[in-house]
XYZ file of C-alpha atoms in Angstrom:
371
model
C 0.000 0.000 0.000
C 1.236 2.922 -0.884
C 2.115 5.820 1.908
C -1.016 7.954 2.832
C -1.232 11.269 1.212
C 1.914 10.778 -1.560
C 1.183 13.513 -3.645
C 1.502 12.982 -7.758
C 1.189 15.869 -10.323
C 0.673 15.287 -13.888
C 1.981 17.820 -16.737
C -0.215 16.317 -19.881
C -2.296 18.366 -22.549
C -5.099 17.064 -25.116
C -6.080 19.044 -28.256
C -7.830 18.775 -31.330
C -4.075 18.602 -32.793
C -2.587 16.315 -29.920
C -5.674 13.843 -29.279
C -6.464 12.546 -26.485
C -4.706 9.475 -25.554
C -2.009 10.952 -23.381
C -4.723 12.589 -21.096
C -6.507 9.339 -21.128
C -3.160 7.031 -20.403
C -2.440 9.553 -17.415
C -5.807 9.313 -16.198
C -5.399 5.568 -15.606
C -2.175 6.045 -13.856
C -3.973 8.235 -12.106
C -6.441 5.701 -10.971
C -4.594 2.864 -10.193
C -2.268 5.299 -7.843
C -5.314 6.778 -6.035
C -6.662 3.286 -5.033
C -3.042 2.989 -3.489
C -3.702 6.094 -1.228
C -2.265 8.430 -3.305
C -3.575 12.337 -4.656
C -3.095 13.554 -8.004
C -3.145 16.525 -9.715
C -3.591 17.601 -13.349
C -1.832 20.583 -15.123
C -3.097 21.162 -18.302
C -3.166 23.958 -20.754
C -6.243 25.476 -22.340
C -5.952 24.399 -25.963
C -9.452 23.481 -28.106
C -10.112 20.282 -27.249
C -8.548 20.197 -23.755
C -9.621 17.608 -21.524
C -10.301 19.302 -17.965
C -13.844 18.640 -18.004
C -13.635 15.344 -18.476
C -10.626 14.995 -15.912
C -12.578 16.892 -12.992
C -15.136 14.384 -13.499
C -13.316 11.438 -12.465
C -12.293 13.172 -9.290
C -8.941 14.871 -10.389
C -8.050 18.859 -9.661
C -7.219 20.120 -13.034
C -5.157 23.043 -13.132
C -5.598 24.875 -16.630
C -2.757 27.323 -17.998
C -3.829 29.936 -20.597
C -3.605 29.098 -24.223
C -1.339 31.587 -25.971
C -2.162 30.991 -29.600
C 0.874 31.092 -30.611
C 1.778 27.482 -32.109
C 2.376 28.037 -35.343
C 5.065 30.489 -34.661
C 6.411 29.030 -31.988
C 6.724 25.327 -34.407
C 8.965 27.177 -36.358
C 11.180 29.873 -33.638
C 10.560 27.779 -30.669
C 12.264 25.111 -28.705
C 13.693 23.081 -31.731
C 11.643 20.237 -31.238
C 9.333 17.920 -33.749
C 6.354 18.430 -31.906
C 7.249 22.264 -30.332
C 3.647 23.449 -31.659
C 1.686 21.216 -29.479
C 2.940 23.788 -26.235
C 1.150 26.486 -27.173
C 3.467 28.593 -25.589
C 7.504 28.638 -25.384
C 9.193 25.732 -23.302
C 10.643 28.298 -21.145
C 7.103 30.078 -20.837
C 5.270 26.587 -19.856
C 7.959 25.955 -17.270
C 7.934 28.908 -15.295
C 4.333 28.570 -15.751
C 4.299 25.071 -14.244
C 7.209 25.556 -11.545
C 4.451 28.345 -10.160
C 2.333 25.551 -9.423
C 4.702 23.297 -8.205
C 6.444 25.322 -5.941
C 3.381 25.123 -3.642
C 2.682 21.695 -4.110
C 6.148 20.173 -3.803
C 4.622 16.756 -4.958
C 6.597 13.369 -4.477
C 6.343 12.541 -8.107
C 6.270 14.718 -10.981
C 4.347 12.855 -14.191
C 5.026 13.999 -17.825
C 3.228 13.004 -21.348
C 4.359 15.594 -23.975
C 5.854 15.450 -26.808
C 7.133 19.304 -26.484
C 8.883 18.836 -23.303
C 12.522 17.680 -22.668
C 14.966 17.659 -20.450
C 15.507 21.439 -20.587
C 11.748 21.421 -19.156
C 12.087 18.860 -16.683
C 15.537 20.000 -15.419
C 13.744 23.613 -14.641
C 11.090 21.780 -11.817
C 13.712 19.344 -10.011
C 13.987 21.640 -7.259
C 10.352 21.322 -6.206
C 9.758 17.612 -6.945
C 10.996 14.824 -5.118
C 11.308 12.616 -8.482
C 10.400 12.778 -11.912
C 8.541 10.018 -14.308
C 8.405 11.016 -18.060
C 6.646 8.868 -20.594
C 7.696 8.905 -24.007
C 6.820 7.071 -27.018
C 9.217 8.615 -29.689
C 13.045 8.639 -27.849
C 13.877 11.847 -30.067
C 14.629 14.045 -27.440
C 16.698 14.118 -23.986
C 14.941 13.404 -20.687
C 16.103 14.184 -17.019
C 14.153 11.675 -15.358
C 14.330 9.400 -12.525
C 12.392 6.857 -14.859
C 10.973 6.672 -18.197
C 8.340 4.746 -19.127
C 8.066 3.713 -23.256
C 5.163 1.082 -23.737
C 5.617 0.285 -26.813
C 6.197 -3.080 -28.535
C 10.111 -3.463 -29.686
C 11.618 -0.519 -27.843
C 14.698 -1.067 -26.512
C 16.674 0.471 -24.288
C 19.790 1.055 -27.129
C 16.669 3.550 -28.513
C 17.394 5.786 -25.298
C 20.765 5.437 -25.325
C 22.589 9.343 -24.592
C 19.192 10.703 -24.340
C 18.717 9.886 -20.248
C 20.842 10.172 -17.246
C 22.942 7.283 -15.835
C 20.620 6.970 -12.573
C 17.851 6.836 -15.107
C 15.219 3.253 -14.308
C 13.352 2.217 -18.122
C 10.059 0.736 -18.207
C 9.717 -0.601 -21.991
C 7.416 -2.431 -24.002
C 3.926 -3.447 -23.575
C 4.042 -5.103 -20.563
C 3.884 -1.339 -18.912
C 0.899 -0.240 -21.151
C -1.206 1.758 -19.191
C -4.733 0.250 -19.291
C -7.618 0.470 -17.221
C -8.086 -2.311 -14.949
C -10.893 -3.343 -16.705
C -9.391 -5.205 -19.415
C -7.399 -7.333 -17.033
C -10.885 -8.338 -15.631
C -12.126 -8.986 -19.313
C -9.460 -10.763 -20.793
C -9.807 -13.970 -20.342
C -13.992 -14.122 -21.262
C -12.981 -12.321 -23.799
C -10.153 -14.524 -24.752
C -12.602 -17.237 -24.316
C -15.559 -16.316 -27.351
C -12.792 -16.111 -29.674
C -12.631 -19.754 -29.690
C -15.049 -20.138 -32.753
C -14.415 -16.641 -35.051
C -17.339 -15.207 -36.983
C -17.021 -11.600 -38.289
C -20.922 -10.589 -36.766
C -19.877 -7.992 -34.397
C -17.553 -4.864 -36.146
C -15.910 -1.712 -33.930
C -14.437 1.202 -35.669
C -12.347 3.704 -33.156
C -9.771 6.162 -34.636
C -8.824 8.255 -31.725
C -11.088 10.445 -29.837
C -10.192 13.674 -31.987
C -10.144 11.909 -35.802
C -9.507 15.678 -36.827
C -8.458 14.316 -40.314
C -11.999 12.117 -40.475
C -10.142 8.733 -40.885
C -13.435 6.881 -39.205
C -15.011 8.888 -42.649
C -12.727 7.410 -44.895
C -13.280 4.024 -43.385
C -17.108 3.531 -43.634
C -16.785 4.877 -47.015
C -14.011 2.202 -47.922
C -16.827 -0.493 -46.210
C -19.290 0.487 -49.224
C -16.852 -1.525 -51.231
C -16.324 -4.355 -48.868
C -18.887 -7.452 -48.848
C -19.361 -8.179 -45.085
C -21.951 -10.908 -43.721
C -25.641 -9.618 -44.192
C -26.223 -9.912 -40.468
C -23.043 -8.055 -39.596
C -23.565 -4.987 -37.071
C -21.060 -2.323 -36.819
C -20.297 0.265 -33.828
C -18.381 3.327 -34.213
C -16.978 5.214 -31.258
C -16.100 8.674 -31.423
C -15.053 11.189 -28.924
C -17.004 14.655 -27.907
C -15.011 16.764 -29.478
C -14.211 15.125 -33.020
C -15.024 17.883 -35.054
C -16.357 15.167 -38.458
C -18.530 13.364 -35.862
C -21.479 15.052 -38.218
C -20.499 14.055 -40.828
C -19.648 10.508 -40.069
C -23.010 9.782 -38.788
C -24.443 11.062 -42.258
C -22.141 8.523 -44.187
C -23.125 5.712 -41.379
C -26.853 6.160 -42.599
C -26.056 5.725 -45.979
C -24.388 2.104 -45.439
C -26.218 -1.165 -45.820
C -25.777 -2.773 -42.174
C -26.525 -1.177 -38.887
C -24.236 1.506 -37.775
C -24.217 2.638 -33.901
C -22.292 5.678 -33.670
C -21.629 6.155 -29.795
C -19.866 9.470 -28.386
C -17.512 9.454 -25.213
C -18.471 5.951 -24.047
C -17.810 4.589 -20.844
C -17.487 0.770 -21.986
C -15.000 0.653 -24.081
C -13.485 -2.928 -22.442
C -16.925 -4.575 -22.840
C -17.590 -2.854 -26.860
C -14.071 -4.351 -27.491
C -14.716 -7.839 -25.640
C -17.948 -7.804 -27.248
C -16.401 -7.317 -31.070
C -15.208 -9.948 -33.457
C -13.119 -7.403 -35.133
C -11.741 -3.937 -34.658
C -10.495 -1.217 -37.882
C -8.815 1.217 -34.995
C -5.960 3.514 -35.277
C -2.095 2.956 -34.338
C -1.911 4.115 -30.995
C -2.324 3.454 -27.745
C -5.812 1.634 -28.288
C -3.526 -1.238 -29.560
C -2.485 -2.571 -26.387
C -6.351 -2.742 -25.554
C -6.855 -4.380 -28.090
C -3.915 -6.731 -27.648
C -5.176 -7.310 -24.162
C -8.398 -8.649 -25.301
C -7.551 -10.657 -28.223
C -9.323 -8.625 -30.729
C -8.041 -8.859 -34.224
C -7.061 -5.817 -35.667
C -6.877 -3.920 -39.200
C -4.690 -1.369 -37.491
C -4.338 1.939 -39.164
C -1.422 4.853 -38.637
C -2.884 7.942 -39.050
C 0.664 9.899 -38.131
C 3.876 9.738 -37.675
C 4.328 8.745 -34.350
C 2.230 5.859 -34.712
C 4.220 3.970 -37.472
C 6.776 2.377 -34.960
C 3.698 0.799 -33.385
C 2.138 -0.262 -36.508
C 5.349 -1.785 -38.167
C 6.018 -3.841 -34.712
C 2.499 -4.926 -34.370
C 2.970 -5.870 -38.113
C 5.885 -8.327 -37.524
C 3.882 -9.493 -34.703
C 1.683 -10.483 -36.543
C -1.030 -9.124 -34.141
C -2.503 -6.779 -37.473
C -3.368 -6.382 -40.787
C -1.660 -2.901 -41.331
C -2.556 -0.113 -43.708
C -0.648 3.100 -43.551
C -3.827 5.883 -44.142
C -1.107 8.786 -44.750
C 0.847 7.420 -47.851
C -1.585 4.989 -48.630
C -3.560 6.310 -52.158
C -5.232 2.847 -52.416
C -6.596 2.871 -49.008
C -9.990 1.941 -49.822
C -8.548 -1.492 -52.124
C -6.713 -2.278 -49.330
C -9.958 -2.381 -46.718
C -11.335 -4.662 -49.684
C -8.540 -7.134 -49.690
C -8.303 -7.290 -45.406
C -12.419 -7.701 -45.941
C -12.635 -10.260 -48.059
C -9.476 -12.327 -46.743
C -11.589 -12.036 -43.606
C -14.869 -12.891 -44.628
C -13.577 -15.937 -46.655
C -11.411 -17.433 -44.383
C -12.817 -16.926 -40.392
C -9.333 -18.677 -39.187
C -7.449 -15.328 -40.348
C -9.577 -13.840 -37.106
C -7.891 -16.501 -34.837
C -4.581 -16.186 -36.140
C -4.443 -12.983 -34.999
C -6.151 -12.957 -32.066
C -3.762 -15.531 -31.029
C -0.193 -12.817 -31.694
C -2.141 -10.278 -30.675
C -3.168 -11.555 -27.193
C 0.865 -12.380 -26.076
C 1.616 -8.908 -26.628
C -0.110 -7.224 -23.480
C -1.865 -8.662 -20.333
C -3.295 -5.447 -18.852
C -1.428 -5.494 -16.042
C 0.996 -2.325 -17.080
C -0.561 0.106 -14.516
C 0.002 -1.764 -11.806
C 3.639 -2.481 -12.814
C 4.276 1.254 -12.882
C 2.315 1.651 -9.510
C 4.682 -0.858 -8.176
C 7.536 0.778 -9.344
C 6.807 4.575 -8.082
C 6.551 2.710 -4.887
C 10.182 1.898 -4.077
C-alpha cells in the first residue's frame, strides 16, 4: 500500500491537434495510484479540445494554464523540437508557468506526457519535486528523469541510449501499457468467445479527436467491402471530433446497422464484445492486444508507425498506412474479403495479438513509483 497522502502531479495536454490518448493514459495512472492512497493533480493547458472537463469528473483537480495561440510560430522559432507546436506557448514560458504551481505543491512525483517537453523542461522543476517520471513514445529528445516509461512493442533500451541520465530506471514495451483495470478483468472471457471466429460484431475507433476524419474514410471504404448480411457495426467517437457530423451522415447511408456512440464509458466490454476492430495505431492497440481482438490497425501519423510496423511483424494486425496509402480503400477490400472468406485469419491474430499485453501495465508502474 502505498504511503497515505503521496502527492503525484501530472503535466499532460489534449487538443484537437494532440488527441487525447495521453490525457486518457495519465488518467489511468492516475487511478490505479489513487486506489493505493495516493492524490493527483492535473496541469493542463487550455488548448481546443482540452480535456479538464472530463478529468474533474473522475475526481482529479485540473489546473488549466492559458492558451497563448501562438503554435504556429512558436513550431517554427521555438524550442527546436518535432512536436514544439503542441505547447502552445515557449518551453521556457510553460515551465515557469508550471514551476508556479509546483512550488506550492512540492509533490513526491512529478508525471510527464508531452511530446514538447525535454529535459531542458524537466531540469527547470527538479527543485520542487521529489522525483520525476516522463513517458515517451518517440526517444527523439533528452529526458532528465528518474524513470521513463516507453510502452511500446520493440523498444529497446539502445533507442534511449545518450538521451537519459545514468541513474535513469526504463520501463519498456507493452508489458507497462497503461490500461484500465478493466481489461485485465475482461481478458480472459474475452479470450474465451474467440474460440469459434465469426465476423458478426464490427468496432471502428480512430482516436477520440479523428480531426483528419479517418473513421469517414473508413465507412466509405466499407461500401466496397462485402461483409456478412447480419453483420452490425459500432463506431466510437469522442465529444469533441469535429467530423462526428459528418460521419453519422455517411453511417446512414451504409447497408448494415451503424451505432455511432460518443464518449463511451465501456469501451473494455464494446471491445470484448467485437469480433473485429479497424482502430488507429496508438495506444488503443495494447487494448486491443489485451483482449484478443483482431485488428486492421491503421497509422494515421507519424508517431504511430513504430507501433504499426512492430504490431505488423507481430503479426497481431493487418496494417494499412492511411497517410501514404492512395489505395486505401482497395486495401480495406482485400483485409475484408481475406476475412470474410477465411474466419481462421480472425484466430490467427487474435492468437499474436493476445501475447503482446496482459493489462497489467498500470500496476507495474504503480509498483515501481513505490520503491
Amino acid at each position: 500500500m502505498m504511503q497515505s497522502g503521496k502527492r503525484f502531479v501530472f503535466r499532460v495536454d489534449a487538443s484537437l491537434q494532440i488527441g487525447t490518448g495521453h490525457v486518457m493514459r495519465c488518467l489511468t495512472l492516475a487511478d490505479a495510484l489513487s486506489r493505493q492512497g495516493a492524490s493527483c493533480l492535473f496541469v493542463c493547458r487550455a488548448h481546443e479540445g482540452h480535456l479538464a472537463a472530463l478529468i474533474r469528473a473522475r475526481g482529479y483537480r485540473c489546473m488549466l494554464l492559458a492558451s497563448s495561440g501562438q503554435a504556429a510560430k512558436l513550431a517554427e522559432e521555438g524550442s527546436g523540437l518535432a512536436h514544439a507546436a503542441w505547447l502552445g506557448c515557449s518551453l521556457q514560458t510553460d515551465a515557469a508557468q508550471t514551476a508556479a504551481i509546483l512550488a506550492d505543491i512540492r509533490p513526491d512525483w512529478l508525471i510527464v506526457d508531452h511530446y514538447a517537453l525535454d529535459a531542458r523542461w524537466e531540469r527547470s522543476q527538479r527543485q520542487y519535486v521529489g522525483r520525476i517520471l516522463s513517458i515517451d513514445d518517440l526517444a527523439d529528445r533528452r529526458h532528465d528523469c528518474d524513470v521513463l516509461l516507453d510502452q511500446n512493442l520493440g523498444r529497446q533500451a539502445a533507442d534511449y541510449a545518450g538521451l537519459l541520465p545514468p541513474h535513469c530506471q526504463t520501463l519498456l514495451g507493452p508489458s507497462y501499457a497503461l490500461l484500465r483495470e478493466e481489461f485485465a478483468r475482461l481478458r480472459s472471457y474475452s479470450l474465451q468467445r474467440r474460440a469459434r471466429p465469426a465476423l458478426k460484431r464490427l468496432l471502428i475507433t480512430m482516436g477520440g479527436v479523428d480531426k483528419d476524419n479517418a473513421t469517414g474514410q473508413v465507412l466509405t471504404a466499407l461500401r466496397g467491402c462485402t461483409l456478412p448480411p447480419d453483420c452490425r457495426i459500432t463506431v466510437v467517437m469522442g465529444p469533441t471530433a469535429p467530423w462526428l457530423e459528418n460521419v453519422r451522415e455517411i453511417a446512414a447511408t451504409l447497408p448494415w446497422p451503424v451505432d455511432v456512440r460518443v464518449n463511451v464509458g465501456d469501451m473494455g466490454q464494446l471491445m470484448t464484445d467485437s469480433d473485429l476492430a479497424i482502430g488507429a495505431a496508438g495506444s488503443t492497440s495494447w487494448e486491443r492486444c489485451c483482449l484478443g481482438l483482431p485488428s486492421i490497425s491503421i497509422s494515421l501519423a507519424l508517431n504511430q508507425v513504430g507501433i504499426l510496423e512492430a504490431l505488423d511483424r507481430a503479426g497481431a494486425v493487418l496494417s494499412v498506412r492511411l497517410e501514404v496509402n492512395a489505395r486505401f480503400k482497395e486495401k480495406m477490400v482485400e483485409f475484408m474479403s481475406r476475412l470474410v472468406a477465411d474466419s481462421s485469419l480472425l484466430e490467427k491474430i487474435s492468437d499474436h495479438a493476445r501475447q503482446i499485453c496482459d493489462g497489467q501495465g498500470a500496476e507495474r508502474v504503480v509498483g515501481v513509483l513505490q520503491e
